[in-house]
Structures are given as structure tokens and as C-alpha cells.
Amino acid sequence: MKIVADQYIPGLPAAFADVAELTLLDPAAIDRASLHDADALLVRTVTRVDAALLAGTPVRFVGTATSGCDHVDRDYLDAHDIGFADVAGCNARPVAEYVLSALGVLSEQRGCRLADLSVAIIGCGHVGGQLRAFLQALGVTCLCNDPPLAEQAGTAAGYCDLATALTADVISLHVPLTDEGPHATRHLLTSDRLADLRDGAIVINTARGEVIDERALKAQLHERRLTAAIDVWQNEPAIDIGLAADAAIATPHIAGYSLDAKLRASNHLRQAFAEHFGQAPGAAQPPPPALQTLSLDADDLDELVRLAVLTSYDVRADAVALQRLAAIHGERSAYFAGLRQDYALRREFSSLRLHLRGGARDHAATLRQLGFAVEAN
Ligand SMILES: NC(=O)c1ccc[n+]([C@@H]2O[C@H](COP(=O)([O-])OP(=O)(O)OC[C@H]3O[C@@H](n4cnc5c(N)ncnc54)[C@H](O)[C@@H]3O)[C@@H](O)[C@H]2O)c1
Ligand SMILES: O=C(O)[C@H](O)[C@H](O)COP(=O)(O)O
């Protein structure tokens, strides 16, 4: 079996060594000619998978090491009986951790407690569901909007309509980018909806740039009426640097980039590949070990959470790297792509061991709910 894969998907050689001959390519080199004898193709969001890429090739299986699938023409794959797998869920934790890190930074800047904020979670699948679990553990009021899930679950499930959700202090987007159907999400946050958000509302976008009318958001940020943390952009890698300049936090589409998530994703693709071709499932690569221990003795939950979250992952470090984009003349797209390709994969909360002392021990259960390894003796 021959597989062509994006060379920037970590963990593939170990996951696929026993089942296939793997050709790792720069995504710019993944074209129809490169697939002339490939049985399978493994991609990231930067490779458009459609008839233009696959027609006339022997590819029988496509895996994307991503949750979002808007770069894949699923209708083409179905019509040509080409198997498909995504890795939805594998990177839910790092994205929810990114949002918590952004909330820790922005609430501190405003001098308010996390539990004083209400947060709209738009899309309550893998990422939104993980974020809801984090926020509810911290006593934050969540307004959850997910019409497809609400239709399946019935009104008792606690979802609200979009207009109600958009009254929150924070709007966090976790929907797929879709163009069709009753719940299409392209420009879900229209100019009118953005104008109706409360003054000072915080918009967090880790979904896809096209889910927001970026031009309207840019105007509202420029007037300082809204605040934003933005990880995903229209026209990546050629992003709007004016929008990035006006965002409180702007990062290069790395919310899901933890080492733990990348290895989960490669393991998941390995299992889906084996299932598709009728092979025995492979042994999963073990998760990487814990890295760091942090001793904490603060009594206050907000202070403890900020210390733990920002020690594990401070989103400002990634924002600093993107700020340099404005100073670059020419090659901005290459700089943005490079920040992603060369990203030093971070570790998840679970890799940080918290040693709680004094009053901090009272909050052991809450910190465990955020995923930290906690010792409280
Ligand atoms: N920035 C990153 O690194 C990163 C990482 C992971 C995912 N993502 C993006 O986030 C999206 C969500 O990821 P996920 O793993 O939670 O996907 P998911 O499929 O598990 O969840 C998406 C949820 O959105 C809901 N939904 C669909 N249309 C909606 C609408 N109009 N309004 C409200 N809810 C709607 C669905 O019912 C589903 O529950 C992905 O599609 C991807 O685009 C980005
Ligand atoms: O949809 C996803 O899973 C994320 O957007 C993902 O983290 C994007 O990463 P990429 O495939 O572009 O490296």
C-alpha cells in the first residue's frame, strides 16, 4: 500500500510504519501527479481535496488530520466510492484550553472574575462540549446554541436560540464552516448580529474565519466597541493584517496544536485506514508523559485557575509571533504558514502536575475537571 501524506502531520511515520509505504510531501507538492500510484492520501486543512486533485488517480482513501472538513469535497469522495476519515474530537481539548487561556488573559485585563462572565458557546460538538464542561466546572454561565443538536435532543437539553446566546458577554464560535442547509454557518455572525452584541462583548473565533463577516468585525474592533481573540482567518495564509492588529489576541490557526492532539489524530487515522482496507488495527502510540510540576497555595479559585492555565499555556506567546506579521514586507503568507508548520507543539493541561497546598486543596476537584493532574495531600 502507498500513502502520500502532508509532511507536517506529526506522528505519521510511527503510526503507519507497519502497514504502508509513506511518502511525506510539502503540501505545496501534493498535486495530481504526486498521487499517480497512491492508494491513500493524508492531508491537513491547507490541501483542497476535490476532483481537480483526485480525478484519474488510484486514491481509495482520504484522511484529514483535522476536525473541520471544509477543504474536502465530500460529495466527490462519496460519488467515487473513496473512503474518508476526519479526526473530530482529537483536538477538542487544546482548542478548549486555548479559549480558557484567552478568557484568563482578557478577564484579568478587565479586572473581572471568570465566573462573572456569561459565555455563548455557538456549536456544542466536540470542542464546544469540552469548553462547556470546563466553564461549568468554574461556575461560568454558558448559553449554548446548537440547532442541529437541539433538534435531535429536544428542548429539554438546555440549548437556546442564537439571538439569546448573542446576549452573552463572550461569544465563542465552534461550528463547522458550511454553505448549505438550514444551519449554514458562512457569515453566521453578520454585520447586523455583530452590531447587536452588547458593548464590550468579547468574540472568540477558533472555528473558521468565514463564519464571521470579517470586514464588519474589523470595523467594530477599530471603534473599540468589541474585543476579539482570533485564531482563524478568511483567506489563510493571506490574512487581513488590519484585523489582526485590532484584535486583542491574534494567533496563526494553532488553537488545536498540542502534541497530545496531533498524536491522537495520527493514531485515529491509522485505525480508520486499517478499517477501510480490512487490516488489523495497529498499536496506538502512547501519549507523551507529564512534563512539569507546579506548587500552588492560593486560596482563590480564580487566581489558582489563571496560574495553572497560563503556566500550562499562555496564548499571548502565540499572539506575539503573529504581531510581527505587520512588520514584514512581502512574503506575509509564507510567514503565516511558517508559524504553523514550525510550531513548537504545546502540551495539554493533563501534562502539568499541580501540587496543591493550604487553601488551594479545596479546589482540587475543580482543577481535576479542567484536566490537570492534581496532588492535594
Ligand atoms: N482553530 C483550530 O485549531 C480548530 C481545531 C479544531 C476545530 N476547529 C474548527 O471548529 C469546528 C468545530 O469543531 P468540533 O470538533 O467541535 O466539530 P463538531 O462537528 O464536533 O461540532 C460542531 C458542532 O456545531 C454544530 N452546528 C452546526 N451548524 C451549526 C449552527 N448553524 N449553529 C450552531 N451550531 C451548529 C453541530 O451540530 C455540532 O454539534 C471545526 O469544524 C473546525 O472548523 C478549529
Ligand atoms: O479543523 C481543525 O482540526 C483545525 O482547524 C486544525 O487544527 C487545522 O490544522 P491544519 O490541518 O491546518 O494543520
Tab-separated table of C-alpha atoms and ligand atoms in Angstrom:
chain	number	residue	atom	x	y	z
A	1	MET	CA	0.000	0.000	0.000
A	2	LYS	CA	1.237	3.503	-0.792
A	3	ILE	CA	0.257	6.613	1.108
A	4	VAL	CA	1.024	10.210	0.203
A	5	ALA	CA	0.846	12.495	3.227
A	6	ASP	CA	1.437	16.080	4.292
A	7	GLN	CA	4.870	16.130	5.942
A	8	TYR	CA	3.594	18.477	8.666
A	9	ILE	CA	1.275	15.891	10.241
A	10	PRO	CA	3.238	14.730	13.308
A	11	GLY	CA	3.397	11.077	14.271
A	12	LEU	CA	2.566	9.527	10.890
A	13	PRO	CA	5.779	7.504	10.342
A	14	ALA	CA	5.381	5.755	13.708
A	15	ALA	CA	1.642	5.199	13.257
A	16	PHE	CA	1.878	3.829	9.694
A	17	ALA	CA	5.332	2.184	9.620
A	18	ASP	CA	3.972	-1.377	9.688
A	19	VAL	CA	1.214	-1.005	7.086
A	20	ALA	CA	2.247	1.184	4.211
A	21	GLU	CA	4.966	2.915	2.273
A	22	LEU	CA	4.649	6.539	3.302
A	23	THR	CA	5.686	9.431	1.046
A	24	LEU	CA	5.794	12.670	3.020
A	25	LEU	CA	5.478	15.833	0.921
A	26	ASP	CA	5.296	19.544	1.478
A	27	PRO	CA	1.599	20.383	0.977
A	28	ALA	CA	2.519	22.608	-1.989
A	29	ALA	CA	3.832	19.460	-3.721
A	30	ILE	CA	0.662	17.423	-3.208
A	31	ASP	CA	-0.832	17.510	-6.690
A	32	ARG	CA	-2.432	15.032	-9.048
A	33	ALA	CA	0.928	13.859	-10.418
A	34	SER	CA	2.218	13.097	-6.907
A	35	LEU	CA	-0.770	10.764	-6.412
A	36	HIS	CA	-0.260	8.697	-9.595
A	37	ASP	CA	0.349	5.466	-7.622
A	38	ALA	CA	-1.104	6.361	-4.213
A	39	ASP	CA	-3.729	4.195	-2.518
A	40	ALA	CA	-4.375	6.771	0.173
A	41	LEU	CA	-3.882	10.469	0.870
A	42	LEU	CA	-3.495	12.119	4.288
A	43	VAL	CA	-3.903	15.898	4.426
A	44	ARG	CA	-4.311	18.978	6.607
A	45	THR	CA	-6.614	21.951	6.018
A	46	VAL	CA	-4.189	23.521	3.545
A	47	THR	CA	-4.809	20.904	0.827
A	48	ARG	CA	-8.044	21.250	-1.137
A	49	VAL	CA	-9.299	17.713	-1.811
A	50	ASP	CA	-11.579	17.614	-4.836
A	51	ALA	CA	-11.902	16.418	-8.428
A	52	ALA	CA	-9.026	18.658	-9.535
A	53	LEU	CA	-6.690	16.777	-7.179
A	54	LEU	CA	-8.050	13.236	-7.314
A	55	ALA	CA	-9.585	12.612	-10.754
A	56	GLY	CA	-7.663	9.885	-12.579
A	57	THR	CA	-5.637	8.865	-9.514
A	58	PRO	CA	-5.893	5.446	-7.801
A	59	VAL	CA	-6.581	7.037	-4.362
A	60	ARG	CA	-9.202	4.947	-2.499
A	61	PHE	CA	-8.995	6.567	0.925
A	62	VAL	CA	-8.563	10.141	2.159
A	63	GLY	CA	-7.843	11.024	5.759
A	64	THR	CA	-7.680	14.559	7.105
A	65	ALA	CA	-5.835	15.147	10.375
A	66	THR	CA	-8.395	17.833	11.218
A	67	SER	CA	-11.827	18.256	12.707
A	68	GLY	CA	-13.058	20.787	10.147
A	69	CYS	CA	-13.633	19.319	6.683
A	70	ASP	CA	-14.497	22.370	4.593
A	71	HIS	CA	-11.371	21.753	2.470
A	72	VAL	CA	-12.720	18.352	1.386
A	73	ASP	CA	-15.336	17.804	-1.334
A	74	ARG	CA	-17.207	15.027	0.435
A	75	ASP	CA	-19.721	14.696	-2.412
A	76	TYR	CA	-16.880	13.908	-4.829
A	77	LEU	CA	-15.473	11.264	-2.475
A	78	ASP	CA	-18.884	9.647	-1.968
A	79	ALA	CA	-19.660	9.683	-5.707
A	80	HIS	CA	-16.339	7.914	-6.424
A	81	ASP	CA	-16.537	5.464	-3.527
A	82	ILE	CA	-13.425	6.888	-1.872
A	83	GLY	CA	-13.263	6.201	1.855
A	84	PHE	CA	-12.903	9.160	4.204
A	85	ALA	CA	-11.957	9.853	7.817
A	86	ASP	CA	-11.543	13.013	9.846
A	87	VAL	CA	-10.277	13.292	13.414
A	88	ALA	CA	-13.109	15.275	15.015
A	89	GLY	CA	-12.658	15.212	18.779
A	90	CYS	CA	-8.896	14.602	18.750
A	91	ASN	CA	-8.114	18.310	19.148
A	92	ALA	CA	-11.134	19.381	21.216
A	93	ARG	CA	-9.058	19.714	24.393
A	94	PRO	CA	-6.350	22.069	23.087
A	95	VAL	CA	-8.953	24.309	21.465
A	96	ALA	CA	-10.999	24.499	24.687
A	97	GLU	CA	-7.725	25.163	26.571
A	98	TYR	CA	-6.926	27.970	24.103
A	99	VAL	CA	-10.305	29.576	24.814
A	100	LEU	CA	-9.798	29.263	28.573
A	101	SER	CA	-6.343	30.819	28.246
A	102	ALA	CA	-7.806	33.720	26.236
A	103	LEU	CA	-10.559	34.186	28.822
A	104	GLY	CA	-7.972	34.123	31.620
A	105	VAL	CA	-5.978	36.884	29.917
A	106	LEU	CA	-8.940	39.071	28.896
A	107	SER	CA	-10.842	38.775	32.200
A	108	GLU	CA	-7.682	39.721	34.094
A	109	GLN	CA	-7.245	42.772	31.833
A	110	ARG	CA	-10.817	43.783	32.670
A	111	GLY	CA	-10.374	43.121	36.346
A	112	CYS	CA	-13.307	40.711	36.477
A	113	ARG	CA	-13.683	37.153	37.704
A	114	LEU	CA	-14.226	34.328	35.242
A	115	ALA	CA	-17.485	33.401	36.950
A	116	ASP	CA	-18.767	36.971	36.401
A	117	LEU	CA	-18.782	36.355	32.645
A	118	SER	CA	-21.560	34.740	30.641
A	119	VAL	CA	-20.271	32.777	27.646
A	120	ALA	CA	-22.202	31.886	24.498
A	121	ILE	CA	-20.977	28.597	23.039
A	122	ILE	CA	-22.083	28.512	19.397
A	123	GLY	CA	-21.742	24.890	18.295
A	124	CYS	CA	-21.629	22.350	21.123
A	125	GLY	CA	-19.954	19.374	19.464
A	126	HIS	CA	-16.529	18.081	20.461
A	127	VAL	CA	-14.872	21.473	21.061
A	128	GLY	CA	-17.926	23.363	22.300
A	129	GLY	CA	-18.877	20.451	24.572
A	130	GLN	CA	-15.378	20.361	26.070
A	131	LEU	CA	-15.450	24.129	26.607
A	132	ARG	CA	-18.862	23.886	28.274
A	133	ALA	CA	-17.515	21.216	30.664
A	134	PHE	CA	-14.547	23.473	31.576
A	135	LEU	CA	-16.670	26.577	32.085
A	136	GLN	CA	-19.404	24.858	34.057
A	137	ALA	CA	-16.738	23.425	36.398
A	138	LEU	CA	-15.724	27.056	37.047
A	139	GLY	CA	-19.283	28.260	37.655
A	140	VAL	CA	-19.433	30.284	34.439
A	141	THR	CA	-22.909	30.763	32.947
A	142	CYS	CA	-22.993	29.124	29.497
A	143	LEU	CA	-25.573	29.961	26.831
A	144	CYS	CA	-25.357	27.033	24.419
A	145	ASN	CA	-26.614	27.293	20.855
A	146	ASP	CA	-26.591	24.277	18.551
A	147	PRO	CA	-29.753	23.923	16.444
A	148	PRO	CA	-28.753	20.561	14.879
A	149	LEU	CA	-28.146	19.065	18.336
A	150	ALA	CA	-31.225	20.766	19.788
A	151	GLU	CA	-33.368	19.184	17.053
A	152	GLN	CA	-32.008	15.739	17.944
A	153	ALA	CA	-32.156	16.211	21.697
A	154	GLY	CA	-35.395	18.189	22.139
A	155	THR	CA	-35.809	21.382	24.122
A	156	ALA	CA	-35.048	19.729	27.491
A	157	ALA	CA	-31.379	19.591	26.580
A	158	GLY	CA	-30.817	23.227	27.582
A	159	TYR	CA	-29.967	24.851	24.250
A	160	CYS	CA	-31.075	28.375	23.442
A	161	ASP	CA	-31.689	30.228	20.191
A	162	LEU	CA	-28.923	32.260	18.568
A	163	ALA	CA	-30.415	35.656	19.491
A	164	THR	CA	-30.494	34.678	23.176
A	165	ALA	CA	-26.942	33.291	23.042
A	166	LEU	CA	-25.662	36.505	21.471
A	167	THR	CA	-26.685	38.486	24.573
A	168	ALA	CA	-23.715	36.958	26.456
A	169	ASP	CA	-20.539	38.809	27.480
A	170	VAL	CA	-18.409	36.392	25.441
A	171	ILE	CA	-19.287	34.732	22.115
A	172	SER	CA	-17.151	31.663	21.346
A	173	LEU	CA	-17.598	30.025	17.936
A	174	HIS	CA	-17.294	26.247	17.480
A	175	VAL	CA	-19.288	25.491	14.328
A	176	PRO	CA	-18.082	23.861	11.115
A	177	LEU	CA	-17.942	26.091	8.023
A	178	THR	CA	-20.939	25.126	5.891
A	179	ASP	CA	-22.693	26.759	2.938
A	180	GLU	CA	-25.799	24.667	2.599
A	181	GLY	CA	-28.793	23.519	4.594
A	182	PRO	CA	-30.945	25.187	7.242
A	183	HIS	CA	-27.979	25.721	9.584
A	184	ALA	CA	-25.343	27.036	7.141
A	185	THR	CA	-22.639	28.926	9.031
A	186	ARG	CA	-20.870	31.133	6.473
A	187	HIS	CA	-21.139	34.666	7.933
A	188	LEU	CA	-23.213	33.342	10.833
A	189	LEU	CA	-22.050	36.481	12.641
A	190	THR	CA	-23.346	39.001	10.124
A	191	SER	CA	-22.762	42.720	10.309
A	192	ASP	CA	-26.221	43.148	11.927
A	193	ARG	CA	-25.608	40.467	14.541
A	194	LEU	CA	-22.230	41.944	15.393
A	195	ALA	CA	-23.842	45.377	15.749
A	196	ASP	CA	-26.406	43.902	18.162
A	197	LEU	CA	-23.773	42.394	20.511
A	198	ARG	CA	-23.528	44.195	23.826
A	199	ASP	CA	-20.911	46.950	24.137
A	200	GLY	CA	-17.579	45.445	25.163
A	201	ALA	CA	-18.556	41.901	24.160
A	202	ILE	CA	-15.651	39.523	23.510
A	203	VAL	CA	-15.750	37.494	20.276
A	204	ILE	CA	-13.554	34.376	20.180
A	205	ASN	CA	-13.179	32.622	16.832
A	206	THR	CA	-11.419	29.263	16.712
A	207	ALA	CA	-13.854	27.827	14.125
A	208	ARG	CA	-13.210	29.252	10.637
A	209	GLY	CA	-12.633	32.858	9.544
A	210	GLU	CA	-15.561	32.739	7.141
A	211	VAL	CA	-18.044	32.158	9.988
A	212	ILE	CA	-17.767	35.903	10.766
A	213	ASP	CA	-18.220	38.863	8.442
A	214	GLU	CA	-14.597	39.895	8.974
A	215	ARG	CA	-14.996	43.316	7.444
A	216	ALA	CA	-17.805	44.175	9.881
A	217	LEU	CA	-15.864	42.749	12.811
A	218	LYS	CA	-12.825	44.798	11.848
A	219	ALA	CA	-14.893	47.989	11.902
A	220	GLN	CA	-16.298	47.183	15.351
A	221	LEU	CA	-12.837	46.348	16.721
A	222	HIS	CA	-11.388	49.509	15.253
A	223	GLU	CA	-14.046	51.563	17.065
A	224	ARG	CA	-13.117	49.635	20.249
A	225	ARG	CA	-16.783	48.601	20.681
A	226	LEU	CA	-15.930	44.885	20.688
A	227	THR	CA	-12.876	42.852	21.713
A	228	ALA	CA	-11.699	39.744	19.843
A	229	ALA	CA	-9.462	36.714	20.123
A	230	ILE	CA	-8.993	35.350	16.617
A	231	ASP	CA	-7.212	32.132	15.636
A	232	VAL	CA	-8.781	31.508	12.222
A	233	TRP	CA	-8.985	33.834	9.236
A	234	GLN	CA	-10.546	34.263	5.839
A	235	ASN	CA	-8.096	33.537	3.022
A	236	GLU	CA	-5.395	31.917	5.145
A	237	PRO	CA	-2.462	32.251	4.826
A	238	ALA	CA	-3.072	35.710	3.254
A	239	ILE	CA	-4.874	37.120	6.275
A	240	ASP	CA	-6.128	40.671	6.879
A	241	ILE	CA	-3.338	42.236	8.918
A	242	GLY	CA	-5.572	45.184	9.835
A	243	LEU	CA	-7.970	42.792	11.539
A	244	ALA	CA	-5.064	41.065	13.282
A	245	ALA	CA	-3.762	44.436	14.501
A	246	ASP	CA	-7.118	45.375	16.047
A	247	ALA	CA	-7.712	42.007	17.736
A	248	ALA	CA	-6.727	41.770	21.420
A	249	ILE	CA	-5.361	38.302	20.683
A	250	ALA	CA	-4.481	37.160	17.154
A	251	THR	CA	-2.896	33.760	16.525
A	252	PRO	CA	-1.961	31.783	13.381
A	253	HIS	CA	-4.574	28.965	13.442
A	254	ILE	CA	-2.847	26.967	16.155
A	255	ALA	CA	-5.627	26.564	18.734
A	256	GLY	CA	-5.661	22.803	18.149
A	257	TYR	CA	-1.883	22.371	18.001
A	258	SER	CA	-0.963	20.253	21.016
A	259	LEU	CA	1.440	17.342	20.751
A	260	ASP	CA	-1.115	15.180	22.545
A	261	ALA	CA	-3.829	16.036	19.982
A	262	LYS	CA	-1.551	15.513	16.992
A	263	LEU	CA	-0.603	12.013	18.173
A	264	ARG	CA	-4.258	11.174	18.900
A	265	ALA	CA	-5.085	12.302	15.358
A	266	SER	CA	-2.393	10.182	13.694
A	267	ASN	CA	-3.462	7.164	15.756
A	268	HIS	CA	-7.050	7.774	14.749
A	269	LEU	CA	-6.170	7.998	11.035
A	270	ARG	CA	-4.174	4.765	11.349
A	271	GLN	CA	-7.205	2.942	12.778
A	272	ALA	CA	-9.563	4.381	10.118
A	273	PHE	CA	-7.107	3.417	7.346
A	274	ALA	CA	-6.857	-0.158	8.700
A	275	GLU	CA	-10.620	-0.447	8.933
A	276	HIS	CA	-11.079	0.829	5.377
A	277	PHE	CA	-8.576	-1.604	3.870
A	278	GLY	CA	-9.582	-4.552	6.096
A	279	GLN	CA	-6.295	-4.635	8.004
A	280	ALA	CA	-5.694	-5.398	11.669
A	281	PRO	CA	-5.762	-2.252	13.832
A	282	GLY	CA	-2.290	-1.002	14.770
A	283	ALA	CA	-0.949	-0.416	18.242
A	284	ALA	CA	-1.661	3.145	19.333
A	285	GLN	CA	1.372	5.304	20.123
A	286	PRO	CA	1.406	6.040	23.849
A	287	PRO	CA	0.631	9.584	24.938
A	288	PRO	CA	3.698	11.604	25.894
A	289	PRO	CA	4.495	11.712	29.629
A	290	ALA	CA	3.819	14.531	32.063
A	291	LEU	CA	6.372	17.321	31.946
A	292	GLN	CA	6.144	19.784	34.781
A	293	THR	CA	5.093	20.154	38.399
A	294	LEU	CA	3.704	23.393	39.801
A	295	SER	CA	3.144	24.053	43.505
A	296	LEU	CA	0.195	26.301	44.296
A	297	ASP	CA	-1.095	27.625	47.602
A	298	ALA	CA	-3.522	30.389	46.601
A	299	ASP	CA	-6.973	30.185	48.257
A	300	ASP	CA	-8.812	31.981	45.496
A	301	LEU	CA	-10.166	29.795	42.689
A	302	ASP	CA	-9.836	32.488	40.002
A	303	GLU	CA	-6.206	33.114	40.896
A	304	LEU	CA	-5.456	29.386	41.007
A	305	VAL	CA	-7.096	28.749	37.647
A	306	ARG	CA	-5.265	31.640	35.981
A	307	LEU	CA	-1.924	30.466	37.380
A	308	ALA	CA	-2.477	26.866	36.320
A	309	VAL	CA	-3.949	27.660	32.903
A	310	LEU	CA	-1.428	30.352	31.946
A	311	THR	CA	1.532	28.308	33.200
A	312	SER	CA	0.378	25.426	31.027
A	313	TYR	CA	-0.498	27.579	28.018
A	314	ASP	CA	-0.348	31.362	27.701
A	315	VAL	CA	-1.978	32.296	24.400
A	316	ARG	CA	-0.087	35.635	24.422
A	317	ALA	CA	3.115	33.815	23.429
A	318	ASP	CA	1.473	32.749	20.160
A	319	ALA	CA	-0.043	36.207	19.662
A	320	VAL	CA	3.378	37.859	19.894
A	321	ALA	CA	4.599	35.733	16.998
A	322	LEU	CA	1.721	36.851	14.760
A	323	GLN	CA	2.123	40.543	15.681
A	324	ARG	CA	5.425	40.512	13.753
A	325	LEU	CA	3.430	39.939	10.569
A	326	ALA	CA	2.707	43.670	10.267
A	327	ALA	CA	6.433	44.457	10.141
A	328	ILE	CA	7.066	42.017	7.301
A	329	HIS	CA	7.018	43.408	3.784
A	330	GLY	CA	6.244	40.764	1.177
A	331	GLU	CA	6.140	37.031	1.990
A	332	ARG	CA	3.486	37.546	4.679
A	333	SER	CA	1.645	34.414	3.612
A	334	ALA	CA	4.846	32.398	3.886
A	335	TYR	CA	5.457	33.825	7.371
A	336	PHE	CA	1.930	32.858	8.491
A	337	ALA	CA	2.275	29.356	7.012
A	338	GLY	CA	5.731	29.029	8.564
A	339	LEU	CA	4.438	29.880	12.040
A	340	ARG	CA	2.061	26.942	11.678
A	341	GLN	CA	4.481	24.481	10.087
A	342	ASP	CA	7.268	25.174	12.580
A	343	TYR	CA	5.008	25.447	15.631
A	344	ALA	CA	6.557	24.012	18.797
A	345	LEU	CA	3.643	21.764	19.680
A	346	ARG	CA	2.491	22.593	23.175
A	347	ARG	CA	1.322	20.168	25.853
A	348	GLU	CA	-2.190	19.919	27.279
A	349	PHE	CA	-3.272	20.690	30.854
A	350	SER	CA	-3.016	16.975	31.644
A	351	SER	CA	0.783	17.195	31.324
A	352	LEU	CA	1.007	19.695	34.206
A	353	ARG	CA	1.053	18.165	37.695
A	354	LEU	CA	-0.338	20.581	40.293
A	355	HIS	CA	0.821	20.173	43.874
A	356	LEU	CA	-1.848	21.957	45.944
A	357	ARG	CA	-1.117	23.225	49.435
A	358	GLY	CA	-3.136	25.074	52.086
A	359	GLY	CA	-6.465	26.504	50.919
A	360	ALA	CA	-5.691	25.526	47.325
A	361	ARG	CA	-6.551	21.929	48.278
A	362	ASP	CA	-10.236	22.902	48.493
A	363	HIS	CA	-10.196	23.423	44.731
A	364	ALA	CA	-8.612	20.091	43.796
A	365	ALA	CA	-11.806	18.690	42.263
A	366	THR	CA	-12.336	21.748	40.044
A	367	LEU	CA	-8.755	21.698	38.763
A	368	ARG	CA	-9.074	17.980	38.010
A	369	GLN	CA	-12.199	18.774	35.970
A	370	LEU	CA	-10.028	21.056	33.832
A	371	GLY	CA	-7.790	18.053	33.142
A	372	PHE	CA	-4.785	18.896	35.364
A	373	ALA	CA	-3.049	16.089	37.241
A	374	VAL	CA	-3.603	17.130	40.874
A	375	GLU	CA	-1.881	16.126	44.124
A	376	ALA	CA	-3.537	17.574	47.209
A	377	ASN	CA	-2.055	15.748	50.207
B	1	LIG	N1	-8.621	26.534	15.340
B	1	LIG	C1	-8.379	25.236	15.374
B	1	LIG	O1	-7.241	24.805	15.525
B	1	LIG	C2	-9.517	24.265	15.275
B	1	LIG	C3	-9.392	22.985	15.846
B	1	LIG	C4	-10.498	22.128	15.816
B	1	LIG	C5	-11.659	22.527	15.164
B	1	LIG	N2	-11.728	23.752	14.571
B	1	LIG	C6	-12.968	24.201	13.920
B	1	LIG	O2	-14.022	24.093	14.866
B	1	LIG	C7	-15.106	23.404	14.279
B	1	LIG	C8	-15.819	22.614	15.352
B	1	LIG	O3	-15.007	21.537	15.763
B	1	LIG	P1	-15.629	20.281	16.527
B	1	LIG	O4	-14.560	19.276	16.609
B	1	LIG	O5	-16.312	20.714	17.758
B	1	LIG	O6	-16.716	19.821	15.470
B	1	LIG	P2	-18.043	19.006	15.761
B	1	LIG	O7	-18.539	18.538	14.448
B	1	LIG	O8	-17.815	18.020	16.844
B	1	LIG	O9	-19.051	20.097	16.346
B	1	LIG	C9	-19.633	21.102	15.576
B	1	LIG	C10	-20.992	21.410	16.197
B	1	LIG	O10	-21.529	22.561	15.532
B	1	LIG	C11	-22.935	22.358	15.430
B	1	LIG	N3	-23.505	23.244	14.418
B	1	LIG	C12	-23.556	23.054	13.074
B	1	LIG	N4	-24.147	24.124	12.492
B	1	LIG	C13	-24.465	24.984	13.492
B	1	LIG	C14	-25.092	26.269	13.514
B	1	LIG	N5	-25.531	26.889	12.413
B	1	LIG	N6	-25.249	26.877	14.720
B	1	LIG	C15	-24.828	26.284	15.869
B	1	LIG	N7	-24.262	25.055	15.900
B	1	LIG	C16	-24.059	24.428	14.716
B	1	LIG	C17	-23.068	20.883	15.119
B	1	LIG	O11	-24.375	20.407	15.405
B	1	LIG	C18	-22.003	20.279	16.034
B	1	LIG	O12	-22.546	19.914	17.285
B	1	LIG	C19	-14.492	22.543	13.169
B	1	LIG	O13	-15.410	22.292	12.140
B	1	LIG	C20	-13.332	23.369	12.700
B	1	LIG	O14	-13.750	24.222	11.658
B	1	LIG	C21	-10.689	24.612	14.615
B	2	LIG	O1	-10.155	21.723	11.875
B	2	LIG	C1	-9.179	21.502	12.596
B	2	LIG	O2	-8.977	20.422	13.173
B	2	LIG	C2	-8.183	22.594	12.839
B	2	LIG	O3	-8.541	23.753	12.173
B	2	LIG	C3	-6.781	22.126	12.599
B	2	LIG	O4	-6.047	22.329	13.785
B	2	LIG	C4	-6.107	22.814	11.465
B	2	LIG	O5	-4.768	22.408	11.382
B	2	LIG	P1	-4.042	22.157	9.969
B	2	LIG	O6	-4.680	20.984	9.385
B	2	LIG	O7	-4.294	23.332	9.105
B	2	LIG	O8	-2.637	21.953	10.347
